[in-house]
Coordinates of C-alpha atoms in Angstrom, one line a residue:
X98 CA -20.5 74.4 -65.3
X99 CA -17.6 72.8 -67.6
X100 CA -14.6 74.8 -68.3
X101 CA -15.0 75.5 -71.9
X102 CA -12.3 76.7 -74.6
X103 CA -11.7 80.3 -74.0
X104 CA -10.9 79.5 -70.1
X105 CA -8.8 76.8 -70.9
X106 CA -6.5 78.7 -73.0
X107 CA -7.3 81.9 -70.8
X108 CA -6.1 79.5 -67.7
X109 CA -2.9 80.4 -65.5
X110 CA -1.7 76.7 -64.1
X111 CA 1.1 79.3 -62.6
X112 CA -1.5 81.0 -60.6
X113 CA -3.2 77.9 -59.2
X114 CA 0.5 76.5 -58.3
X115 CA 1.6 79.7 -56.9
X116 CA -1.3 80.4 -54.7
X117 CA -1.2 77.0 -53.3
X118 CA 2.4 77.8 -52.1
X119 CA 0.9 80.9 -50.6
X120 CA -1.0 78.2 -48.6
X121 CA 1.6 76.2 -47.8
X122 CA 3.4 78.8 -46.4
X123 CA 1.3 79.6 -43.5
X124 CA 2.6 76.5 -42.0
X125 CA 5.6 78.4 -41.1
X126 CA 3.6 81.0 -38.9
X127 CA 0.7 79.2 -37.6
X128 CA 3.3 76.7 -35.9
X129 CA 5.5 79.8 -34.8
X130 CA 2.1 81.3 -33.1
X131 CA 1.6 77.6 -31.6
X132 CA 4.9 77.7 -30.7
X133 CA 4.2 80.8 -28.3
X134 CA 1.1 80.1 -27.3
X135 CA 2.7 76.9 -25.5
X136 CA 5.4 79.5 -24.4
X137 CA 3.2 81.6 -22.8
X138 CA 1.5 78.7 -20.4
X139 CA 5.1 77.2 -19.7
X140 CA 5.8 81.2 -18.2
X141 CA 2.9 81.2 -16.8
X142 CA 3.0 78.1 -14.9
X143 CA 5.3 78.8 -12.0
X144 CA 3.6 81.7 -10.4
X145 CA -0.1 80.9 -10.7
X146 CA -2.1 78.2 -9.5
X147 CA -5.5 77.1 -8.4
X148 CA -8.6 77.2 -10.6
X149 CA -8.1 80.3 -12.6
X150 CA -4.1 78.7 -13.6
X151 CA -5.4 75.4 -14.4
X152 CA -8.4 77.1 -17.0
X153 CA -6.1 79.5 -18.1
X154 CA -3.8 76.7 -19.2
X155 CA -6.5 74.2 -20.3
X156 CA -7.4 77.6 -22.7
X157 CA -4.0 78.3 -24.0
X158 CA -3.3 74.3 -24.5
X159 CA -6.9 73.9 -26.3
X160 CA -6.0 77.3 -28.9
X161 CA -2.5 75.7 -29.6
X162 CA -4.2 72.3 -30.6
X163 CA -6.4 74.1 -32.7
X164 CA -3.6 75.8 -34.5
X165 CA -1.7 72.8 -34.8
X166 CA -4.8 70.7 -36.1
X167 CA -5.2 73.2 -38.9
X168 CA -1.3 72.3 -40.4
X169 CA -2.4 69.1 -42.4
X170 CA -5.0 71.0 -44.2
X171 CA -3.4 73.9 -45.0
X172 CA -1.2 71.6 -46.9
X173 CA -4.0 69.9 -48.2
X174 CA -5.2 72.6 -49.9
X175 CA -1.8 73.5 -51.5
X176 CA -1.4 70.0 -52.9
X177 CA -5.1 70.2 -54.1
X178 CA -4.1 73.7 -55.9
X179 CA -0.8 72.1 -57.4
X180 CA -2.5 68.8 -58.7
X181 CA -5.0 71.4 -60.6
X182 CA -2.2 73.1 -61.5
X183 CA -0.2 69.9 -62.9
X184 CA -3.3 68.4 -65.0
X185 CA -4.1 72.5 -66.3
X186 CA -0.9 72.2 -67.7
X187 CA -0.9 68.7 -69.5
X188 CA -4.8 69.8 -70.3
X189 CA -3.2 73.3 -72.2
X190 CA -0.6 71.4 -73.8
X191 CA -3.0 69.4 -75.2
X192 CA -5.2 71.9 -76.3
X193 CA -2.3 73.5 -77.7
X194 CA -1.2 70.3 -79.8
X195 CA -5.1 70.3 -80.6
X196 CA -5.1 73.6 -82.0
X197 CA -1.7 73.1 -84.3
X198 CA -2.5 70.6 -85.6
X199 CA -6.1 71.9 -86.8
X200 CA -4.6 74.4 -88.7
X201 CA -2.2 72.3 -90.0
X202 CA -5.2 70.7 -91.4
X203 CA -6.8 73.4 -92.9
X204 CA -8.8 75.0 -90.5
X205 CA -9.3 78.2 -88.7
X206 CA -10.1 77.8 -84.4
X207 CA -12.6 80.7 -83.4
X208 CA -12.1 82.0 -79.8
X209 CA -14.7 79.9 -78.8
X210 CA -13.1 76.9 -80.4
X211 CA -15.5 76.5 -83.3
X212 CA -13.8 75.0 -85.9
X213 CA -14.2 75.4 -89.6
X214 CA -12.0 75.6 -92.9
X215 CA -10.0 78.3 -93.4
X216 CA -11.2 79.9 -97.0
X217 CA -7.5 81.5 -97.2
X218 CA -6.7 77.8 -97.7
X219 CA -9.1 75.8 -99.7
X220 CA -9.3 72.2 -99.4
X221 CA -10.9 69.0 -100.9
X222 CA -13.9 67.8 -98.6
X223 CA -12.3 64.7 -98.1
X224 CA -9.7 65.7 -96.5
X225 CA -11.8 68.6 -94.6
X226 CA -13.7 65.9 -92.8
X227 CA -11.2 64.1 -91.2
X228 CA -8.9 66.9 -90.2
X229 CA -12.2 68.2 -88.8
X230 CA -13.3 65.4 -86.9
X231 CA -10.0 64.4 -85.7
X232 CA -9.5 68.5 -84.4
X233 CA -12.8 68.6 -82.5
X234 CA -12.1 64.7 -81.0
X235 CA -8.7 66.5 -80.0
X236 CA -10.1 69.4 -78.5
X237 CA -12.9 68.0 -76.3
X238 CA -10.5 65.6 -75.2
X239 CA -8.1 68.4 -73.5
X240 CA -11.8 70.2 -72.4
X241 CA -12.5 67.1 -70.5
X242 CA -9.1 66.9 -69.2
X243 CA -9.3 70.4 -67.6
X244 CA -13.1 70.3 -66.6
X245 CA -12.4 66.6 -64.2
X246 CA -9.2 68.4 -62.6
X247 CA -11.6 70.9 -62.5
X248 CA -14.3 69.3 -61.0
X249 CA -12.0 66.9 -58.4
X250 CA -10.5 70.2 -57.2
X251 CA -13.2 71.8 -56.3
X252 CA -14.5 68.5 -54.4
X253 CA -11.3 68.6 -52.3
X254 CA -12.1 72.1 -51.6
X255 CA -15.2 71.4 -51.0
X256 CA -14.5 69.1 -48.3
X257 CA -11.9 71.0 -46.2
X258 CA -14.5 73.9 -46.1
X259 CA -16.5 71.6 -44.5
X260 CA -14.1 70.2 -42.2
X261 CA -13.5 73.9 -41.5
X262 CA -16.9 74.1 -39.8
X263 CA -16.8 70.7 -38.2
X264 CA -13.6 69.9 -37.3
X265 CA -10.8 69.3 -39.0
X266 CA -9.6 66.1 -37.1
X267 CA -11.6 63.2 -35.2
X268 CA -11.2 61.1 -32.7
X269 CA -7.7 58.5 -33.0
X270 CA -9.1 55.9 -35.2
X271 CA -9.4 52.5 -33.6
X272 CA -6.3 50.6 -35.7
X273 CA -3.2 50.4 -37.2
X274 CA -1.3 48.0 -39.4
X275 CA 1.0 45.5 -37.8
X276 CA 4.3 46.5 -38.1
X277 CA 5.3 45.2 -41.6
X278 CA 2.5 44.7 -43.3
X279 CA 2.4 45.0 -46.8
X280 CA 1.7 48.8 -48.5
X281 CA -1.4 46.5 -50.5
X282 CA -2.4 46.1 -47.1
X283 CA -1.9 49.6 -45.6
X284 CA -2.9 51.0 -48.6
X285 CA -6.6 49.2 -47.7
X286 CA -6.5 50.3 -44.1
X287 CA -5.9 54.0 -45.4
X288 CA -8.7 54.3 -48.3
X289 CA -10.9 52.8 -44.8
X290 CA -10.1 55.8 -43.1
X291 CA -11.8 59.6 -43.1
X292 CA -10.2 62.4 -43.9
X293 CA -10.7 63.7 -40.4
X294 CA -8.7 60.3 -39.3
X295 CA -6.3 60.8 -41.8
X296 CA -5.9 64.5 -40.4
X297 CA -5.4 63.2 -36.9
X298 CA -2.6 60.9 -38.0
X299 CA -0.8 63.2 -40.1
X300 CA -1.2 65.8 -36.7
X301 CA -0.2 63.2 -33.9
X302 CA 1.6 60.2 -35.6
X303 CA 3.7 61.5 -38.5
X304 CA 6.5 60.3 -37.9
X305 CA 4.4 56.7 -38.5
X306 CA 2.2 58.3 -41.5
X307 CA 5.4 60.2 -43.2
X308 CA 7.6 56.6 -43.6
X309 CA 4.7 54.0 -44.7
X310 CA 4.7 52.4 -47.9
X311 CA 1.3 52.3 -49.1
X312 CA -0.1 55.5 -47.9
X313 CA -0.7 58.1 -50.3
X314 CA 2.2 60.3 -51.2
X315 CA -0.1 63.4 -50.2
X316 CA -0.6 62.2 -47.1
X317 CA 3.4 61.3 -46.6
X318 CA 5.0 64.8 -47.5
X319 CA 2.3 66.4 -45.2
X320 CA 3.6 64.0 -42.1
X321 CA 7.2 64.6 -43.6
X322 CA 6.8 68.4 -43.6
X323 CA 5.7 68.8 -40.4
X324 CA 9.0 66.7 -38.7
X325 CA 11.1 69.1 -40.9
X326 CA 11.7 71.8 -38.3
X327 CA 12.8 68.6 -35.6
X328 CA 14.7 67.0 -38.0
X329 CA 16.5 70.2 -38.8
X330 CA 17.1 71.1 -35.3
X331 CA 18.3 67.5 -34.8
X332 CA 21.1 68.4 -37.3
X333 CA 22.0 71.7 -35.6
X334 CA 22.1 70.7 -32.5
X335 CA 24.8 67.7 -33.2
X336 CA 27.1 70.5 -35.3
X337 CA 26.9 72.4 -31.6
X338 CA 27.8 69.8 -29.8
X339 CA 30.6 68.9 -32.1
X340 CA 32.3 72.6 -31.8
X341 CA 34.2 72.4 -29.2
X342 CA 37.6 71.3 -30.5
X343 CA 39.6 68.6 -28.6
X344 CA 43.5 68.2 -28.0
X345 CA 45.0 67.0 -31.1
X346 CA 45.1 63.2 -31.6
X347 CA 42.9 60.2 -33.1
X348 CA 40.2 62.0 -31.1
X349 CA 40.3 65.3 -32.3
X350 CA 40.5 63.9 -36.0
X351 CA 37.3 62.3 -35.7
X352 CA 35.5 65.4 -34.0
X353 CA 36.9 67.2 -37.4
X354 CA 35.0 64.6 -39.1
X355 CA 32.2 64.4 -38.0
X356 CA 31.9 67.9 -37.6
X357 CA 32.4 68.3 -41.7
X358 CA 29.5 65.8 -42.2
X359 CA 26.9 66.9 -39.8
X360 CA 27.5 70.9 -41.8
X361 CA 27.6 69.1 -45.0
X362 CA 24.2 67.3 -44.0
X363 CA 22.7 70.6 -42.2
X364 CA 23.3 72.3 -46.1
X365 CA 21.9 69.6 -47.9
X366 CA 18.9 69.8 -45.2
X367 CA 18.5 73.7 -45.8
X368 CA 18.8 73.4 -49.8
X369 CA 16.2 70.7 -49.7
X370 CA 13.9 72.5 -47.5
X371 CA 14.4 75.5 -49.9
X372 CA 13.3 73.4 -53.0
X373 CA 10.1 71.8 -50.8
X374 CA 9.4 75.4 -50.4
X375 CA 9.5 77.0 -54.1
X376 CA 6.2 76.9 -55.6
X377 CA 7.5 74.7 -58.8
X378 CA 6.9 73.4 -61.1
X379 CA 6.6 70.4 -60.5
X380 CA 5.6 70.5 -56.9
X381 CA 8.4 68.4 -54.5
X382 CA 6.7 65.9 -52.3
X383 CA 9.3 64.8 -49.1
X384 CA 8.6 61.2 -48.8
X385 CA 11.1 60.5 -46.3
X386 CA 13.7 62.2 -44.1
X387 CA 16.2 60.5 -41.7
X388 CA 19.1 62.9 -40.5
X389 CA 21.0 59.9 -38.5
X390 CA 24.6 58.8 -39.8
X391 CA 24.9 60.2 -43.1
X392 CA 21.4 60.7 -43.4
X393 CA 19.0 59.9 -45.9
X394 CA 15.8 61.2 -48.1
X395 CA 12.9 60.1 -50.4
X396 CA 12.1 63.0 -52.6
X397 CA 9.2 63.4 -55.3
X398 CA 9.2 65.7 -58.3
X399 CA 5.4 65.9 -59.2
X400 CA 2.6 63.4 -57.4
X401 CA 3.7 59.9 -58.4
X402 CA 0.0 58.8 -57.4
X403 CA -1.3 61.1 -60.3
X404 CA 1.6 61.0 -63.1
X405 CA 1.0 58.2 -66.1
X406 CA 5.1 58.0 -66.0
X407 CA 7.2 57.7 -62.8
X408 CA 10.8 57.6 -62.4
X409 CA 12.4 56.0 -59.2
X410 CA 16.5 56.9 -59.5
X411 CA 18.9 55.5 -57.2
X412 CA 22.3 57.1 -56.3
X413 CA 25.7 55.4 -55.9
X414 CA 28.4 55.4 -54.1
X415 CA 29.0 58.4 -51.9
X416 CA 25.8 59.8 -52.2
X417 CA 24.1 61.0 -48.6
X418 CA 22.2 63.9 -46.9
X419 CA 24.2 66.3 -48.0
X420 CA 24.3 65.4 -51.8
X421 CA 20.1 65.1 -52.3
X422 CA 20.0 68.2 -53.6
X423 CA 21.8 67.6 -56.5
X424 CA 21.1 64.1 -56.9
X425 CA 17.5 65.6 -57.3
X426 CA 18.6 67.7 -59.4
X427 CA 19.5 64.8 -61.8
X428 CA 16.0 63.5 -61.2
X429 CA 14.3 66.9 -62.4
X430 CA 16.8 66.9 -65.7
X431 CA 15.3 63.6 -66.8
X432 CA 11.6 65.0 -66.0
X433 CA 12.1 68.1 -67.6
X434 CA 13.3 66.2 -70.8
X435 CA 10.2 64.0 -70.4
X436 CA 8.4 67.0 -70.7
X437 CA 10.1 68.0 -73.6
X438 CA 9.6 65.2 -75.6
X439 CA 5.7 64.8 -74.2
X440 CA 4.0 67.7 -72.6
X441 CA 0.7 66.3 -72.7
X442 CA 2.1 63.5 -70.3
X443 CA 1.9 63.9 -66.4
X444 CA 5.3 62.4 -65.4
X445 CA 7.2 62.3 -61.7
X446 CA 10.9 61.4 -60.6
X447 CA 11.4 59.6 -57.0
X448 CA 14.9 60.2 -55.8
X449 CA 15.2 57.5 -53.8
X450 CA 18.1 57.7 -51.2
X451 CA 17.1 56.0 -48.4
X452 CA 19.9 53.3 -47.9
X453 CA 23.4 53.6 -46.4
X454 CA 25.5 54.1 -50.0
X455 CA 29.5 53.1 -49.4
X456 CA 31.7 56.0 -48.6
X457 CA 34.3 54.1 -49.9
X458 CA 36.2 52.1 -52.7
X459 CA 36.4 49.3 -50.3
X460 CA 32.6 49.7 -49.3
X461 CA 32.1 49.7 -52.7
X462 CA 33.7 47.0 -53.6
X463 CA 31.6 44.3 -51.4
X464 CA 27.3 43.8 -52.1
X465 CA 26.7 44.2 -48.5
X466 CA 25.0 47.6 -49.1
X467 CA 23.4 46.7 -51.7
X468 CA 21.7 43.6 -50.3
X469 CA 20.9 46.0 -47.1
X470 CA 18.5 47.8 -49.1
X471 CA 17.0 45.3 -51.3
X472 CA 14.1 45.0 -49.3
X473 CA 13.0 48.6 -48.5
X474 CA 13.6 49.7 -52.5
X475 CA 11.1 46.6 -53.3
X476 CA 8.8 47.9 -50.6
X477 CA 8.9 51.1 -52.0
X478 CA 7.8 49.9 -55.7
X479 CA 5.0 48.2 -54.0
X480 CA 3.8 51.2 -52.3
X481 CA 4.0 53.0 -55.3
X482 CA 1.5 50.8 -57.1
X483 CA -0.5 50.6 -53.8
X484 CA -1.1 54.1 -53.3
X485 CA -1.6 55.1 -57.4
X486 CA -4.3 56.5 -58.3
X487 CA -6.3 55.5 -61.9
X488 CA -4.8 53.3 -64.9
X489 CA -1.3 52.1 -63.5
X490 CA 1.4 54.0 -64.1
X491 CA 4.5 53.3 -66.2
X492 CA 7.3 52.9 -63.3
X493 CA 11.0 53.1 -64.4
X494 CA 13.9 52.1 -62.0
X495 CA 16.9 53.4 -62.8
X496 CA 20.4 52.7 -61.2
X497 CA 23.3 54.7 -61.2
X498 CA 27.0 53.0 -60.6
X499 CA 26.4 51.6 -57.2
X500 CA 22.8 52.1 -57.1
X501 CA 23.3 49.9 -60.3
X502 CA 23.8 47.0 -58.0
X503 CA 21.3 47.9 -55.4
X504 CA 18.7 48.4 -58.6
X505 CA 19.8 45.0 -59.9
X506 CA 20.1 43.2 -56.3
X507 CA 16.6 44.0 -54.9
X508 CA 15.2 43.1 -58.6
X509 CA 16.7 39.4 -58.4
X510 CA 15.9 38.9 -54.6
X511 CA 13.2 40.9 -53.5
X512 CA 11.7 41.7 -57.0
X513 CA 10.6 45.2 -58.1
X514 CA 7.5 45.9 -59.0
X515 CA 8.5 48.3 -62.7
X516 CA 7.9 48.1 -65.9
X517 CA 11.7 48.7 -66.9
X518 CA 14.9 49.0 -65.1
X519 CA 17.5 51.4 -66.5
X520 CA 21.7 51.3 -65.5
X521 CA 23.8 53.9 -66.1
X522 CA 27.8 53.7 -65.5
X523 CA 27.2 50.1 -63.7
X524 CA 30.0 48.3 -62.1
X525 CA 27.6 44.9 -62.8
X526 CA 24.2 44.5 -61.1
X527 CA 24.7 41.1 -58.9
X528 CA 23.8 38.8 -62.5
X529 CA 25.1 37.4 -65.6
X530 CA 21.6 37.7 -67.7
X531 CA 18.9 40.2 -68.1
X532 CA 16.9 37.4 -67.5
X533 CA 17.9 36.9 -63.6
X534 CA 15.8 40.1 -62.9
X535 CA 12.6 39.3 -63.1
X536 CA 11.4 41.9 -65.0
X537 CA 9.4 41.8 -68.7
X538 CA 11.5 41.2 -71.5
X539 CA 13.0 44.1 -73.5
X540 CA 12.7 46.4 -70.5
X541 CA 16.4 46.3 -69.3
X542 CA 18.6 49.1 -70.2
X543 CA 21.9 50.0 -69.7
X544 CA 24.5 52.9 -70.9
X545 CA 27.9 53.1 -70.3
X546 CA 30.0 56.2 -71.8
X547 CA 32.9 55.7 -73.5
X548 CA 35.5 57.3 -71.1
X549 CA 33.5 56.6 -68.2
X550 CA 35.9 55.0 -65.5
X551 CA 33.7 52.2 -64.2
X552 CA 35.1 50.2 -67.3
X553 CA 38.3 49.7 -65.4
X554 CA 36.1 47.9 -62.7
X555 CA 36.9 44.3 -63.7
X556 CA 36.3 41.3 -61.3
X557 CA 39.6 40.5 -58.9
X558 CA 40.5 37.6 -60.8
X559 CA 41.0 39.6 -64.3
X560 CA 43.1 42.1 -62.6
X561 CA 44.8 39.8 -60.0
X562 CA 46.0 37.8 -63.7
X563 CA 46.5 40.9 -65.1
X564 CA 49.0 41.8 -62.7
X565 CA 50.8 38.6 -63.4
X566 CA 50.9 38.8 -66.9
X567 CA 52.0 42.2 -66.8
X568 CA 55.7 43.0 -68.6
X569 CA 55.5 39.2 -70.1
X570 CA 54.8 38.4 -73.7
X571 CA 51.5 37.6 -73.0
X572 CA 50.4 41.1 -71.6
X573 CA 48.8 42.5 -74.5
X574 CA 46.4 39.4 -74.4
X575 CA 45.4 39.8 -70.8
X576 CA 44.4 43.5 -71.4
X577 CA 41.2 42.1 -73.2
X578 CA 40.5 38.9 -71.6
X579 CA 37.2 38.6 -70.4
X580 CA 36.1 42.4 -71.6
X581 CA 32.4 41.5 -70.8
X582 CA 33.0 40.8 -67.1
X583 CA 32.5 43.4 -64.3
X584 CA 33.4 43.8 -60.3
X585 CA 29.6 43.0 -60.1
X586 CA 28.7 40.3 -63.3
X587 CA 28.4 40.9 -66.6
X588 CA 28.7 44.2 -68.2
X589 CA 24.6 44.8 -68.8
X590 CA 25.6 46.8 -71.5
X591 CA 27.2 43.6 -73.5
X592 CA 25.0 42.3 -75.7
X593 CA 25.3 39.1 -74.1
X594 CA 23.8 40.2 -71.0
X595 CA 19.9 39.7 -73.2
X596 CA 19.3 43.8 -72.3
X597 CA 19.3 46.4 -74.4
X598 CA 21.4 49.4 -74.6
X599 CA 20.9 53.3 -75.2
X600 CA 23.8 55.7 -76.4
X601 CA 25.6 58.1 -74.3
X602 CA 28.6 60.3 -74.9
X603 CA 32.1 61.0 -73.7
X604 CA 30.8 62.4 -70.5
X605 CA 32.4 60.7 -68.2
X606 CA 31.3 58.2 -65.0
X607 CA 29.3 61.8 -64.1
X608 CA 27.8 63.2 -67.0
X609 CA 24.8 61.0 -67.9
X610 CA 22.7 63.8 -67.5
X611 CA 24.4 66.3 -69.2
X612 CA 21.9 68.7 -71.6
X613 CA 24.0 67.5 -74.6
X614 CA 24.5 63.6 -73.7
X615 CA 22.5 61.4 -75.6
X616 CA 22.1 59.1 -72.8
X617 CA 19.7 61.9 -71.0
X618 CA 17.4 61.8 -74.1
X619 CA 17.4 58.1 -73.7
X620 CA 16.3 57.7 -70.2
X621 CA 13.6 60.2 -70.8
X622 CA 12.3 57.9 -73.9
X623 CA 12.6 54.8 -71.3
X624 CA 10.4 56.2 -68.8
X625 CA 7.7 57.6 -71.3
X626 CA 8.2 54.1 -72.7
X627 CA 8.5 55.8 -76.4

């Protein structure tokens, strides 16, 4: 049956998205009862053997596999619930739009969505007709929007129910891609697979599954989730072994160190994990975790392999572990403004922080890290398009101050597969021309605020003669030689860089995302592509 007018506006996407986090949240006790089920046998092991032992433990080993086979569906089903949940929305929005702009028009909407004029508000006939036409056009378009999320919903369902009664994972399927292969490629060897294949990778290889661009991003945030706990315990257990202090020296100094940054990381851990765990909106995907050094994380707001609009920021200098949860946060501001400005759209924001960002000025100050991640930002764009599903999606890169440069760097060597690159507070991006990046014209962007800092960042020649001319008559003048030219190229926000350039106000090297910066409005408009 489709889903008609009065239970589309009757329709709770809230519901759907909070019961799929009831879901999701059995994955914390179903591994817990795994846990001591495997628990049990280990205690059990030392005093009992023979025939009975080696049953009892072939038992207790064969229940926890079974509980531990049911973790990637029970995510499953809550990304199912949430995707409903996510089109619902855009679906009611439209309705919504659909129903305004009726009466607008001149007509009255019955609760059954008949449509027909309002008598309080007479109107010629010619001007009926269209607004009639156009409302009903309107309306069945948001119907059909609800009854296919509808329908594809209850088909994923439909499937784990089955998979319920049969088994919810196979045998190991017989291949695997060769190690860098390209995500067009793994993206082919996935859509080959079943979904009880699938299952047993997710189960037994996530830690392969969770970092492979190409596979779908459902598939990658269940692999991700379930290494969570690990990854966590990873983290702890380097704070412990970093407590016990040392006698005061170079030594000790270091310990304090790295004591500082494996807490600051084990926060940043526990804060993401609290946001993977809140029911949304929009739903947080965990594309990629890596707790070594400073650590690292790939983090989506919404299903990029179901939004129309996708956002891919990446941090600058300083950013790590420990900072993704507000770096995410910057992500979310720009989604939440594309939802403001177009709630009918299905949009998603990638923060993607999965390169070694410099700790330091003098880091900063060289393209080494930069040209270190080129390659694995450009694989992730390409797994992007690999693993989208429908029409291709609208995909914005966007840089901030170092990630400026890493933006602009993998764009000239690597090439980025997006429809528009943004740069916000950029210290250059590695080129002299819009042009050197490869991307379409017109779809280069840059801000810069007013009082933001990264204007002193001149190249060392400027300020080496700057020094010189310093105190001399011919001071003043150096002050505004070369004014275009950046540590890193061209300023992209001259205008003889060939980009173009959005507004943003005096909010500092920081405040691009600020509610009242213009600059936020304008990276919204970029990735809509309004």
């Amino acid at each position: 049956m489709s889903v008609g007018y009065p239970q589309l506006w009757r329709a709770d996407p809230g519901a759907w998205a909070g019961a799929g986090a009831a879901w999701r949240g059995l994955t914390g006790p179903v591994r817990r009862r795994a846990e001591g089920l495997a628990a049990r046998a280990d205690a059990l092991r030392p005093g009992w053997s023979g025939g009975a032992a080696t049953g009892a433990q072939g038992r207790l080993g064969g229940l926890r596999d079974a509980l531990t086979d049911v973790l990637p569906a029970v995510l499953e089903v809550d990304q199912a619930l949430a995707d409903l949940a996510a089109r619902l929305r855009a679906a009611k929005a439209r309705l919504a739009a659909a129903v305004a702009d009726a009466e607008a028009g001149g007509l009255l909407v019955e609760r059954t969505g008949a449509l027909r004029p309002d008598p309080a508000r007479p109107r010629p006939a010619e001007r009926v007709g269209p607004a009639l036409a156009r409302a009903t056009a309107e309306i069945r378009g948001a119907l059909a929007l609800a009854d296919a999320a509808d329908r594809e919903a209850a088909g994923r369902l439909a499937e784990l129910t089955t998979a319920a009664i049969t088994g919810w994972v196979s045998a190991p399927p017989a291949g695997r891609p060769a190690p860098g292969a390209a995500p067009a490629e793994v993206s082919r060897w996935w859509a080959g697979l079943t979904p009880a294949e699938r299952r047993w990778l997710v189960r037994h290889e996530p830690a392969r599954v969770g970092r492979l661009d190409g596979v779908p991003v459902a598939a990658r945030d269940q692999a991700n989730r379930l290494l969570l706990a690990g990854w966590r315990e990873e983290l702890a257990a380097r704070r412990r072994g970093l407590l016990r202090p040392l006698p005061a020296g170079p030594l000790e100094l270091a310990r304090r160190i790295r004591l500082a940054r494996a807490e600051a990381a084990l926060r940043g851990l526990d804060a993401l994990g609290e946001r993977l765990a809140a029911p949304g909106p929009p739903r947080a995907y965990l594309l990629g975790l890596d707790p070594d050094g400073d650590g690292r994380a790939v983090v989506a707001l919404g299903n990029p392999d179901r939004a129309g609009a996708v956002l891919t920021y990446v941090p600058g200098m300083t950013a790590d572990l420990a900072d993704a949860p507000g770096e995410l946060g910057r992500a979310a501001r720009v989604l939440d403004r594309c939802a403001a400005l177009a709630p009918t759209d299905e949009a998603a924001a990638v923060l993607w922080l999965d390169y070694d960002a410099p700790d330091f000025l003098t880091e900063a100050a060289r393209p080494g890290p930069a040209e270190a991640a080129g390659p694995g930002l450009h694989r992730f764009q390409e797994g992007l398009r690999a693993s989208h599903e429908g029409p291709p999606a609208r995909q914005t890169v966007l840089g901030h101050s170092y990630g400026s440069l890493v933006v602009g760097t993998a764009a000239r060597e690597h090439g980025l597969s997006a429809d528009a690159l943004v740069f916000v507070g950029s210290p250059g991006v590695g080129v002299d021309h819009a042009g050197e990046l490869r991307t379409a014209p017109g779809q280069v962007w840059a801000a810069t605020a007013p009082d933001d800092v990264i204007r002193l960042a001149r190249p060392p020649e400027e300020l080496a003669r700057r020094a010189v001319l310093a105190g001399t008559p011919f001071g003043p003048a150096a002050a505004v030689l070369d004014g275009h030219e950046l540590w890193f190229g061209r300023d992209p926000t001259d205008p003889g860089f060939g980009g173009r350039r959005f507004p943003s106000g005096r909010y500092g090297h920081a405040g691009y995302w600020d509610p009242g910066n213009p600059a936020l409005d304008g990276m919204a408009r970029i990735v809509l592509g309004r």
